[in-house]
PDB file of C-alpha atoms in Angstrom:
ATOM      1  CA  UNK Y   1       0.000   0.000   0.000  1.00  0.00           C
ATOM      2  CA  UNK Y   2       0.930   3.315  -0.461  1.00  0.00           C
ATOM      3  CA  UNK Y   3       0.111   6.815   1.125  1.00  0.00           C
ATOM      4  CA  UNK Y   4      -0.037  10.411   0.587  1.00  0.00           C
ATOM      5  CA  UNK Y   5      -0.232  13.187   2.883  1.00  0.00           C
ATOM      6  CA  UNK Y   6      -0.765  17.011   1.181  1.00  0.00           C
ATOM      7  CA  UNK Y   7       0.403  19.764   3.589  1.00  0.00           C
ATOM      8  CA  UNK Y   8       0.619  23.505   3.212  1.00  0.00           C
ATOM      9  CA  UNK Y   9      -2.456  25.051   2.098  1.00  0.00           C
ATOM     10  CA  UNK Y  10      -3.588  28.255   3.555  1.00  0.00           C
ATOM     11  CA  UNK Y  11      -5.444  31.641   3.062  1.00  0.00           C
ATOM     12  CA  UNK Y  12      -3.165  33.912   1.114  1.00  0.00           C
ATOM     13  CA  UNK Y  13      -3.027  37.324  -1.189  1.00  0.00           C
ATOM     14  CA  UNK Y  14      -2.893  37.857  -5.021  1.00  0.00           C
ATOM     15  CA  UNK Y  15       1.096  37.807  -5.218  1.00  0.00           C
ATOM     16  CA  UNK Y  16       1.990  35.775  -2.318  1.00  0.00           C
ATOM     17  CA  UNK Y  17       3.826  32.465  -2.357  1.00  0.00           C
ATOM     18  CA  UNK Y  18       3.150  28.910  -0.896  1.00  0.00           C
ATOM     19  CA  UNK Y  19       4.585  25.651  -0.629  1.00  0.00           C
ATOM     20  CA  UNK Y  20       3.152  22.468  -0.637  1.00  0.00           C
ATOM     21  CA  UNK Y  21       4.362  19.323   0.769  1.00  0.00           C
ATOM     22  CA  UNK Y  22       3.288  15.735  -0.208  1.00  0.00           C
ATOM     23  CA  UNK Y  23       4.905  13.015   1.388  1.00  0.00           C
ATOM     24  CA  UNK Y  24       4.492   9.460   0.407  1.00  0.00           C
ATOM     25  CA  UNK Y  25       5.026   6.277   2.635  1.00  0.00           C
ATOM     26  CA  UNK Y  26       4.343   2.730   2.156  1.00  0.00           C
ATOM     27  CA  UNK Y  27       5.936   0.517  -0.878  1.00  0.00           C
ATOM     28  CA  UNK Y  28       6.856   3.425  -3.189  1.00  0.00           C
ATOM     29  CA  UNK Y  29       9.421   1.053  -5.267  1.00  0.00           C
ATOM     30  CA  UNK Y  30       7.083   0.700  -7.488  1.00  0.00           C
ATOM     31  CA  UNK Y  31       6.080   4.129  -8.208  1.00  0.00           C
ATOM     32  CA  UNK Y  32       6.714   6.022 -11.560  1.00  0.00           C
ATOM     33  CA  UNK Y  33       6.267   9.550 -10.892  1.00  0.00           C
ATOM     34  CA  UNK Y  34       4.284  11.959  -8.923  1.00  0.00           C
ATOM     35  CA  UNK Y  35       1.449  14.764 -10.391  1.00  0.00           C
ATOM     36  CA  UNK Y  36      -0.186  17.514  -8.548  1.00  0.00           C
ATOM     37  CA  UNK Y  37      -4.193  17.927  -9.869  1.00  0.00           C
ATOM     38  CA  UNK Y  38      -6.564  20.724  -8.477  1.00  0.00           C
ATOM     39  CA  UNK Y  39     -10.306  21.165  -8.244  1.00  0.00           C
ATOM     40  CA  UNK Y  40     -11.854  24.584  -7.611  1.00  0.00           C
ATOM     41  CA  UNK Y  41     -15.150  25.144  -6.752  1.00  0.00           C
ATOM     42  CA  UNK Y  42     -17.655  24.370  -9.888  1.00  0.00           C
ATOM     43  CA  UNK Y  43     -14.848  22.608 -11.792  1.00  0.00           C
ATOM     44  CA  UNK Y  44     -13.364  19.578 -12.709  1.00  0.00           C
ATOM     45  CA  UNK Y  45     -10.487  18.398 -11.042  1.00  0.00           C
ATOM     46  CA  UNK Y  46      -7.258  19.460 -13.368  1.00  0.00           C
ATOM     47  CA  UNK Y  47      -4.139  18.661 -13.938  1.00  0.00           C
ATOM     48  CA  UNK Y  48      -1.191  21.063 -12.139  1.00  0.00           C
ATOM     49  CA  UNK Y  49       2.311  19.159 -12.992  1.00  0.00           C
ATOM     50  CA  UNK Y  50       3.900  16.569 -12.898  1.00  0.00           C
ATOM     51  CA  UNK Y  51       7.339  14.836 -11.978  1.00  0.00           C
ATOM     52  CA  UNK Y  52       8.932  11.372 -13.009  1.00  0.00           C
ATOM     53  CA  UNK Y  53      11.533   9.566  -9.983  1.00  0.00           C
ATOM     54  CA  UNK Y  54      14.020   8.924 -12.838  1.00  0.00           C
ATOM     55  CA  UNK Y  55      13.544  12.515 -14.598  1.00  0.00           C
ATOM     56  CA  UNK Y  56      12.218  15.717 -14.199  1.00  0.00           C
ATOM     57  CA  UNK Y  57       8.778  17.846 -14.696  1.00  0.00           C
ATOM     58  CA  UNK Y  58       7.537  16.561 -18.156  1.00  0.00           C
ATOM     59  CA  UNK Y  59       3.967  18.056 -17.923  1.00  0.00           C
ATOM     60  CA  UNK Y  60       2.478  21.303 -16.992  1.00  0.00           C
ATOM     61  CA  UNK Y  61      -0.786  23.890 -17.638  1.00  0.00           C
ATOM     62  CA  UNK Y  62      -0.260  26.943 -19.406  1.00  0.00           C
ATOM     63  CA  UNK Y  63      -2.091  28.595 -16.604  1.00  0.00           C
ATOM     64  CA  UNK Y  64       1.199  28.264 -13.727  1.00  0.00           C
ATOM     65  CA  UNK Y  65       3.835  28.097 -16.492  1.00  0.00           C
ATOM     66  CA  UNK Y  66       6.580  30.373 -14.926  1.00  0.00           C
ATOM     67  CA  UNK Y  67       4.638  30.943 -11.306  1.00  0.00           C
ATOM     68  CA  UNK Y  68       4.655  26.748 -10.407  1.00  0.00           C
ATOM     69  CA  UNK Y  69       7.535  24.643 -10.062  1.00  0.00           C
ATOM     70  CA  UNK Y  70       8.169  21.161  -8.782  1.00  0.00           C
ATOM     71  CA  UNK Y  71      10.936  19.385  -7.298  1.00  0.00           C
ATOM     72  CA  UNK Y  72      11.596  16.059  -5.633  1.00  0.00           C
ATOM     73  CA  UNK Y  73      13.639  14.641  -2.502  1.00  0.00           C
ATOM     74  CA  UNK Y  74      13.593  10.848  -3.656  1.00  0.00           C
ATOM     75  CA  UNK Y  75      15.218  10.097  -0.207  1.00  0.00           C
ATOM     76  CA  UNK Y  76      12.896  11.788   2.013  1.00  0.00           C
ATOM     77  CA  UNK Y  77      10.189  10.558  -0.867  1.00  0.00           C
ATOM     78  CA  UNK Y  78       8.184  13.580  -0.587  1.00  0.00           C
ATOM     79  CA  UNK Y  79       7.353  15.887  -3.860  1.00  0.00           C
ATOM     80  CA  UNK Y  80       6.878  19.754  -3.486  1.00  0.00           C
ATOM     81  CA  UNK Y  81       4.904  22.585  -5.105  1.00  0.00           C
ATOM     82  CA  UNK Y  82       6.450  25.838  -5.062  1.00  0.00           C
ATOM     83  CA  UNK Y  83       3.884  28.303  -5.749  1.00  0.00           C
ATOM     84  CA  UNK Y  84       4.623  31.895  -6.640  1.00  0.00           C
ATOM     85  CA  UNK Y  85       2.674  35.119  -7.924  1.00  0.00           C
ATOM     86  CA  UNK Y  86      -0.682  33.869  -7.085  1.00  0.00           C
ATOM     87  CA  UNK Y  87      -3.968  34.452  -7.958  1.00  0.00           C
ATOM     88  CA  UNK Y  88      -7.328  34.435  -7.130  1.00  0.00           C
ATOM     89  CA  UNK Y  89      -8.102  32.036  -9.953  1.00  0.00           C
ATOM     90  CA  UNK Y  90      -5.178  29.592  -8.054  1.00  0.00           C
ATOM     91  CA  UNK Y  91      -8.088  29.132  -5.241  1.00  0.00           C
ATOM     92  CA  UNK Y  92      -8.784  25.438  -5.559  1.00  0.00           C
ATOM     93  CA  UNK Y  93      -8.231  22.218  -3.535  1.00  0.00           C
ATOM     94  CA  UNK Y  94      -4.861  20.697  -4.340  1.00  0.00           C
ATOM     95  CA  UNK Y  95      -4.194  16.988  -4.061  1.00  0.00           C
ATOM     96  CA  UNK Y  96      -1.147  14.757  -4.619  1.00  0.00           C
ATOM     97  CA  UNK Y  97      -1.073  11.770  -6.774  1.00  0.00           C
ATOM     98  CA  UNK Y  98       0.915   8.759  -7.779  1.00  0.00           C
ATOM     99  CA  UNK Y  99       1.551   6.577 -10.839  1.00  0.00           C
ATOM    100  CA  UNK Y 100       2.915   3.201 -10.940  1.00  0.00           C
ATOM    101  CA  UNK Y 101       3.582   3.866 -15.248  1.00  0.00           C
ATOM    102  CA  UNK Y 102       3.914   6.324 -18.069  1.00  0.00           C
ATOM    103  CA  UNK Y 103       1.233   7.014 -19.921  1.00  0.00           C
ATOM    104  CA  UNK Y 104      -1.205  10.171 -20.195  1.00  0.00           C
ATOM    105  CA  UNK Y 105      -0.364  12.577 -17.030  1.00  0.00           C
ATOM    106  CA  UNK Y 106      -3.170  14.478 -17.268  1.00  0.00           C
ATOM    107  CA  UNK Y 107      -5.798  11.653 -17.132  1.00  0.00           C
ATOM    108  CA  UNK Y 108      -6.709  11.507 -13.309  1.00  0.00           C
ATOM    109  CA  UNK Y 109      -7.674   7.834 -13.906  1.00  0.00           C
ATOM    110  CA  UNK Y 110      -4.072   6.853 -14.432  1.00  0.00           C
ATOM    111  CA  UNK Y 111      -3.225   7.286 -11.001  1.00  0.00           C
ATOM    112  CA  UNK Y 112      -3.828   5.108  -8.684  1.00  0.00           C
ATOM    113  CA  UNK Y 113      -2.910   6.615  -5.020  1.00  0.00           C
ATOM    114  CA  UNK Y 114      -4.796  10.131  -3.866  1.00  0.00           C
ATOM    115  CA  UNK Y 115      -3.803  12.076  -0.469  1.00  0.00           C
ATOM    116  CA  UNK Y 116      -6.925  14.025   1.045  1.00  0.00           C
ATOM    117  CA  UNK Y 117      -6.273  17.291  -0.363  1.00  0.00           C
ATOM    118  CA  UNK Y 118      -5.117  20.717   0.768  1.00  0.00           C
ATOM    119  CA  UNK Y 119      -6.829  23.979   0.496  1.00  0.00           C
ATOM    120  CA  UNK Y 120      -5.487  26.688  -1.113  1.00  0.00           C
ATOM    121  CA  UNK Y 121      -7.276  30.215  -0.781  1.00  0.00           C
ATOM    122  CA  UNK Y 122      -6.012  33.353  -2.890  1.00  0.00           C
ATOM    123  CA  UNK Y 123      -7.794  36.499  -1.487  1.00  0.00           C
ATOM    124  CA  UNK Y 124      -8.264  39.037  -4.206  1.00  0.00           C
TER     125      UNK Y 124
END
């Protein structure tokens, strides 16, 4: 079994910055990668970014190209989210997710381990 645990979220303003935290436990051997996916309020839950174990970020949304960035600490097996220059259209429930292969990132069904989310509120 594997688990994840999201961490970070909180009230902020347009322009702050936040980090999130997701660690994982349990047998992550067989793991591929790791992908953050949000859900606001009304909307579908969406694809953020994503990071392979053996590479780097591969995948990303036009919408946090040069705010977002990702990064990895295989030892400590926990995956980040740097977020900078936020805004109020950030506001959304953020959850961590794992693959065990590569295929299509941004298909939520393709992952197979979920953490309980995270809420992240930017204040206008």
């Amino acid at each position: 079994q594997v688990q994840l645990v999201e961490s970070g979220g909180r009230l902020v303003q347009a322009g702050g910055s936040l980090r999130l935290s997701c660690v994982v436990s349990g047998r992550t051997n067989s793991l591929y990668g790791m992908a953050w996916f949000r859900q606001a309020p009304g909307k579908e839950r969406e694809f953020v970014l994503g990071i392979s174990w053996n590479g780097g970020t591969r995948y990303y949304t036009d919408s946090v190209k040069g705010r977002f960035t990702v990064s990895r600490d295989n030892a400590k097996n926990t995956v980040y989210l740097q977020m900078n220059s936020l805004k109020p259209e950030d506001t959304a429930v953020y959850y961590c997710a794992a693959r065990s292969y590569d295929g299509n990132w941004l298909n939520p069904n393709e992952y197979r381990y979920w953490g309980q989310g995270t809420q992240v509120t930017v204040s206008s």
